[in-house]
CSV table of C-alpha atoms and ligand atoms in Angstrom, one decimal:
chain,number,residue,atom,x,y,z
A,120,MET,CA,11.8,15.5,10.7
A,121,ASP,CA,9.3,17.6,12.6
A,122,MET,CA,6.3,15.1,12.8
A,123,ASP,CA,3.9,18.1,12.9
A,124,GLU,CA,4.9,18.8,9.2
A,125,THR,CA,4.1,15.4,8.0
A,126,LYS,CA,1.5,15.2,5.3
A,127,VAL,CA,1.2,11.5,4.2
A,128,LEU,CA,1.3,8.4,6.3
A,129,ILE,CA,2.0,5.2,4.4
A,130,VAL,CA,1.6,2.0,6.4
A,131,GLY,CA,3.5,-0.6,4.5
A,132,GLY,CA,5.9,2.0,3.2
A,133,SER,CA,8.9,-0.2,3.8
A,134,SER,CA,8.2,-2.5,0.9
A,135,GLY,CA,6.7,-2.9,-2.5
A,136,MET,CA,3.9,-0.6,-3.5
A,137,GLY,CA,4.1,1.4,-0.3
A,138,LEU,CA,7.8,2.1,-0.8
A,139,ALA,CA,7.1,3.1,-4.4
A,140,LEU,CA,4.4,5.5,-3.2
A,141,ALA,CA,6.7,7.0,-0.6
A,142,ARG,CA,9.3,7.6,-3.3
A,143,ARG,CA,6.6,9.3,-5.5
A,144,CYS,CA,5.2,11.4,-2.6
A,145,LEU,CA,8.7,12.6,-1.6
A,146,ALA,CA,9.4,13.5,-5.3
A,147,GLU,CA,6.2,15.6,-5.3
A,148,GLY,CA,7.4,17.5,-2.2
A,149,SER,CA,5.3,15.9,0.5
A,150,GLY,CA,6.4,15.1,4.0
A,151,VAL,CA,6.1,11.3,4.4
A,152,ILE,CA,6.0,8.9,7.3
A,153,ILE,CA,6.5,5.2,6.4
A,154,ALA,CA,5.2,2.7,9.0
A,155,GLY,CA,5.5,-1.0,9.4
A,156,ARG,CA,6.2,-3.7,12.1
A,157,ASN,CA,9.9,-4.1,11.5
A,158,ALA,CA,12.4,-1.3,12.3
A,159,ALA,CA,15.2,-2.8,10.2
A,160,ARG,CA,13.0,-2.9,7.1
A,161,LEU,CA,11.9,0.7,7.7
A,162,ASN,CA,15.6,1.8,8.1
A,163,ALA,CA,16.5,-0.1,4.9
A,164,ALA,CA,13.7,1.6,3.1
A,165,ARG,CA,14.8,5.0,4.4
A,166,ASP,CA,18.4,4.3,3.1
A,167,GLU,CA,16.9,3.3,-0.3
A,168,LEU,CA,15.0,6.5,-0.4
A,169,GLY,CA,18.2,8.5,0.2
A,170,CYS,CA,17.4,9.5,3.8
A,171,PRO,CA,15.6,12.8,2.9
A,172,ALA,CA,14.7,15.2,5.6
A,173,ALA,CA,11.0,15.0,4.7
A,174,LEU,CA,10.9,11.3,5.6
A,175,ALA,CA,10.2,9.8,9.0
A,176,THR,CA,9.7,6.2,10.0
A,177,ALA,CA,7.4,4.7,12.7
A,178,VAL,CA,7.2,1.2,14.0
A,179,ALA,CA,3.6,0.0,14.4
A,180,ASP,CA,1.6,-3.1,13.9
A,181,ILE,CA,-1.8,-1.9,12.6
A,182,SER,CA,-3.6,-5.0,13.9
A,183,ARG,CA,-3.0,-3.8,17.4
A,184,GLU,CA,-5.2,-1.0,18.5
A,185,ALA,CA,-2.8,0.3,21.2
A,186,GLU,CA,0.0,0.6,18.6
A,187,VAL,CA,-2.3,2.4,16.2
A,188,ALA,CA,-3.5,4.8,18.9
A,189,ALA,CA,0.2,5.5,20.0
A,190,LEU,CA,1.2,6.1,16.3
A,191,PHE,CA,-1.4,8.8,15.9
A,192,ALA,CA,-0.6,10.3,19.3
A,193,ARG,CA,2.9,11.0,17.9
A,194,ILE,CA,1.7,12.5,14.6
A,195,GLY,CA,0.2,15.9,14.0
A,196,ARG,CA,-2.3,16.8,11.2
A,197,LEU,CA,-2.2,14.7,8.1
A,198,GLU,CA,-3.5,15.2,4.6
A,199,HIS,CA,-3.6,11.5,3.5
A,200,ILE,CA,-3.4,8.1,5.1
A,201,VAL,CA,-2.6,5.1,3.0
A,202,SER,CA,-2.2,1.4,4.0
A,203,THR,CA,-0.6,-1.1,1.7
A,204,ALA,CA,0.0,-3.4,4.6
A,205,ALA,CA,-0.6,-7.1,4.1
A,206,ASP,CA,0.6,-10.2,5.9
A,207,ILE,CA,-0.3,-13.2,3.6
A,208,GLU,CA,2.5,-15.5,4.8
A,209,GLY,CA,1.1,-19.1,4.7
A,210,ALA,CA,-2.3,-17.9,3.5
A,211,TYR,CA,-2.2,-19.1,-0.1
A,212,ARG,CA,-3.1,-22.7,0.5
A,213,LEU,CA,-5.6,-25.3,-0.6
A,214,LEU,CA,-8.4,-25.7,1.8
A,215,PRO,CA,-7.2,-28.8,3.6
A,216,ASP,CA,-3.9,-27.0,4.3
A,217,ILE,CA,-5.2,-23.6,5.6
A,218,GLU,CA,-4.1,-22.8,9.1
A,219,LEU,CA,-6.5,-20.4,10.9
A,220,SER,CA,-3.6,-18.5,12.3
A,221,ALA,CA,-2.3,-17.6,8.8
A,222,ALA,CA,-5.8,-16.6,7.7
A,223,GLN,CA,-6.2,-14.5,10.8
A,224,LYS,CA,-3.0,-12.5,9.9
A,225,VAL,CA,-4.6,-11.6,6.5
A,226,VAL,CA,-7.7,-10.4,8.3
A,227,ASP,CA,-5.7,-8.5,10.9
A,228,SER,CA,-3.5,-6.7,8.3
A,229,LYS,CA,-6.0,-6.0,5.6
A,230,PHE,CA,-9.3,-5.6,7.4
A,231,TYR,CA,-8.9,-4.8,11.1
A,232,GLY,CA,-5.8,-2.7,10.3
A,233,PRO,CA,-7.6,-0.4,7.9
A,234,LEU,CA,-10.6,-0.2,10.4
A,235,LEU,CA,-8.2,0.9,13.2
A,236,LEU,CA,-6.5,3.4,10.9
A,237,ALA,CA,-9.8,4.9,10.1
A,238,LYS,CA,-11.0,5.0,13.7
A,239,HIS,CA,-7.8,6.7,15.0
A,240,GLY,CA,-6.6,8.4,11.9
A,241,ALA,CA,-9.7,10.2,10.6
A,242,PRO,CA,-9.7,12.8,13.4
A,243,LYS,CA,-6.2,13.8,12.1
A,244,LEU,CA,-7.4,14.5,8.6
A,245,SER,CA,-8.8,17.7,7.2
A,246,ALA,CA,-12.1,17.7,5.3
A,247,ASN,CA,-10.3,17.3,2.0
A,248,GLY,CA,-8.1,14.5,3.3
A,249,SER,CA,-8.2,10.9,2.3
A,250,LEU,CA,-7.9,7.3,3.4
A,251,THR,CA,-6.7,4.8,0.8
A,252,PHE,CA,-6.5,1.1,1.3
A,253,VAL,CA,-5.5,-1.7,-1.1
A,254,SER,CA,-7.6,-4.7,-1.9
A,255,GLY,CA,-6.6,-6.8,-5.0
A,256,ILE,CA,-7.5,-8.8,-8.0
A,257,ALA,CA,-8.2,-11.9,-5.9
A,258,ALA,CA,-11.5,-10.4,-4.9
A,259,TYR,CA,-12.7,-10.7,-8.6
A,260,ARG,CA,-10.6,-13.4,-10.1
A,261,PRO,CA,-10.1,-15.8,-7.3
A,262,ALA,CA,-7.9,-18.8,-8.0
A,263,ALA,CA,-7.5,-22.1,-6.1
A,264,ARG,CA,-5.4,-21.5,-2.9
A,265,GLY,CA,-6.6,-17.9,-2.8
A,266,SER,CA,-9.9,-18.1,-0.9
A,267,VAL,CA,-8.7,-16.3,2.2
A,268,VAL,CA,-7.1,-13.4,0.3
A,269,ALA,CA,-10.1,-13.2,-2.0
A,270,ALA,CA,-12.5,-12.9,0.9
A,271,VAL,CA,-10.5,-10.3,2.8
A,272,ASN,CA,-10.1,-8.1,-0.3
A,273,ALA,CA,-13.8,-8.3,-0.9
A,274,GLY,CA,-14.5,-7.5,2.8
A,275,LEU,CA,-12.2,-4.6,2.7
A,276,GLU,CA,-14.0,-3.1,-0.2
A,277,GLY,CA,-17.3,-3.4,1.7
A,278,LEU,CA,-15.7,-1.6,4.6
A,279,VAL,CA,-14.4,1.1,2.4
A,280,ARG,CA,-17.9,1.8,0.9
A,281,ALA,CA,-19.3,2.2,4.4
A,282,LEU,CA,-16.5,4.3,5.7
A,283,ALA,CA,-16.8,6.6,2.7
A,284,ILE,CA,-20.4,7.3,3.7
A,285,GLU,CA,-19.6,7.7,7.4
A,286,LEU,CA,-16.5,9.8,7.1
A,287,ALA,CA,-17.6,12.1,4.2
A,288,PRO,CA,-16.4,14.6,3.1
A,289,ILE,CA,-13.1,12.8,3.8
A,290,ARG,CA,-12.6,10.5,0.8
A,291,VAL,CA,-12.2,6.8,1.5
A,292,ASN,CA,-11.0,4.5,-1.4
A,293,ALA,CA,-9.8,1.1,-2.2
A,294,VAL,CA,-7.2,0.5,-4.9
A,295,SER,CA,-7.3,-2.9,-6.4
A,296,PRO,CA,-4.1,-4.0,-8.1
A,297,GLY,CA,-3.5,-6.9,-10.4
A,298,TRP,CA,-0.4,-9.0,-10.0
A,299,VAL,CA,2.7,-6.8,-9.3
A,300,ASP,CA,6.2,-8.0,-8.8
A,301,THR,CA,7.0,-7.0,-5.2
A,302,PRO,CA,8.7,-8.6,-2.2
A,303,ILE,CA,5.3,-10.0,-1.1
A,304,TRP,CA,5.9,-13.0,-3.3
A,305,GLN,CA,9.3,-13.9,-1.8
B,535,NAP,N1,1.9,-7.6,-5.2
B,535,NAP,C1,0.8,-8.0,-5.8
B,535,NAP,O1,0.8,-8.8,-6.8
B,535,NAP,C2,-0.6,-7.7,-5.2
B,535,NAP,C3,-1.7,-8.0,-5.9
B,535,NAP,C4,-2.9,-7.6,-5.5
B,535,NAP,C5,-3.0,-7.0,-4.2
B,535,NAP,N2,-1.9,-6.7,-3.5
B,535,NAP,C6,-2.0,-5.9,-2.3
B,535,NAP,O2,-1.3,-4.7,-2.4
B,535,NAP,C7,-0.8,-4.3,-1.1
B,535,NAP,C8,0.6,-4.0,-1.2
B,535,NAP,O3,1.3,-5.2,-1.5
B,535,NAP,P1,2.9,-5.3,-1.8
B,535,NAP,O4,3.1,-6.3,-2.8
B,535,NAP,O5,3.5,-3.9,-1.9
B,535,NAP,O6,3.3,-6.0,-0.3
B,535,NAP,P2,4.8,-6.0,0.4
B,535,NAP,O7,5.9,-5.7,-0.5
B,535,NAP,O8,4.8,-7.4,1.1
B,535,NAP,O9,4.6,-4.9,1.5
B,535,NAP,C9,3.8,-5.1,2.6
B,535,NAP,C10,4.1,-4.1,3.7
B,535,NAP,O10,3.1,-4.2,4.7
B,535,NAP,C11,3.8,-4.1,6.0
B,535,NAP,N3,2.9,-4.8,7.0
B,535,NAP,C12,2.4,-6.1,6.9
B,535,NAP,N4,1.6,-6.3,7.9
B,535,NAP,C13,1.6,-5.2,8.7
B,535,NAP,C14,1.0,-4.8,9.9
B,535,NAP,N5,0.2,-5.7,10.6
B,535,NAP,N6,1.1,-3.6,10.4
B,535,NAP,C15,1.9,-2.7,9.8
B,535,NAP,N7,2.6,-3.0,8.6
B,535,NAP,C16,2.4,-4.2,8.1
B,535,NAP,C17,5.1,-4.8,5.7
B,535,NAP,O11,6.2,-4.5,6.6
B,535,NAP,P3,6.5,-5.4,7.9
B,535,NAP,O12,6.4,-6.8,7.5
B,535,NAP,O13,7.8,-4.9,8.4
B,535,NAP,O14,5.4,-5.0,8.9
B,535,NAP,C18,5.5,-4.2,4.3
B,535,NAP,O15,6.0,-2.9,4.5
B,535,NAP,C19,-1.3,-5.4,-0.2
B,535,NAP,O16,-2.5,-5.1,0.4
B,535,NAP,C20,-1.5,-6.6,-1.1
B,535,NAP,O17,-2.3,-7.6,-0.5
B,535,NAP,C21,-0.7,-7.0,-4.0
């Protein structure tokens, strides 16, 4: 597709809630870019969505600033930016078993990623555009083994409140799901 006609960027669009959102946006007639770190997953998602002309894919790791900057350099104006990205592998552990490297990946994907998307993406949005990130129930109903995810979700919501002030009139929101059956639990 012509990247200049893209309207909605969905980071995490190769799986779970992001993929479901991509399906919905395409059905509503929007141009969509789905982004993620793994090209094969993105291609599989494109196949699953029926390879429509209004869909493009982009490989990018949102925890790496150079990749976020390069992603937006390839994209024209946007109406909406969404990130459902999360890397929680190895993060649901009791305290004695938590590896800092696994905790860091949660922070990278769910905190620094949104921060970088806002920094580099906001200039691409019009005044009625929006940024939407995903926190989660763990911020309010933490369970044993969930301390890292709980803390990052809560931190993301603090970031979102501050960004909403700084970037107004662009809307910045966090959506906080309960438990949803997606590939994240595989
Ligand atoms: N499912 C639940 O029960 C639940 C509950 C509460 C909150 N949430 C939150 O809801 C959001 C969506 O979850 P989901 O269940 O749809 O997850 P999912 O199916 O695992 O999808 C996560 C997506 O994020 C991408 N991703 C991960 N790290 C990335 C990075 N650094 N840069 C770019 N893309 C990255 C993944 O693709 P690659 O791996 O190829 O990069 C994948 O497309 C997450 O923030 C999650 O924490 C989920």
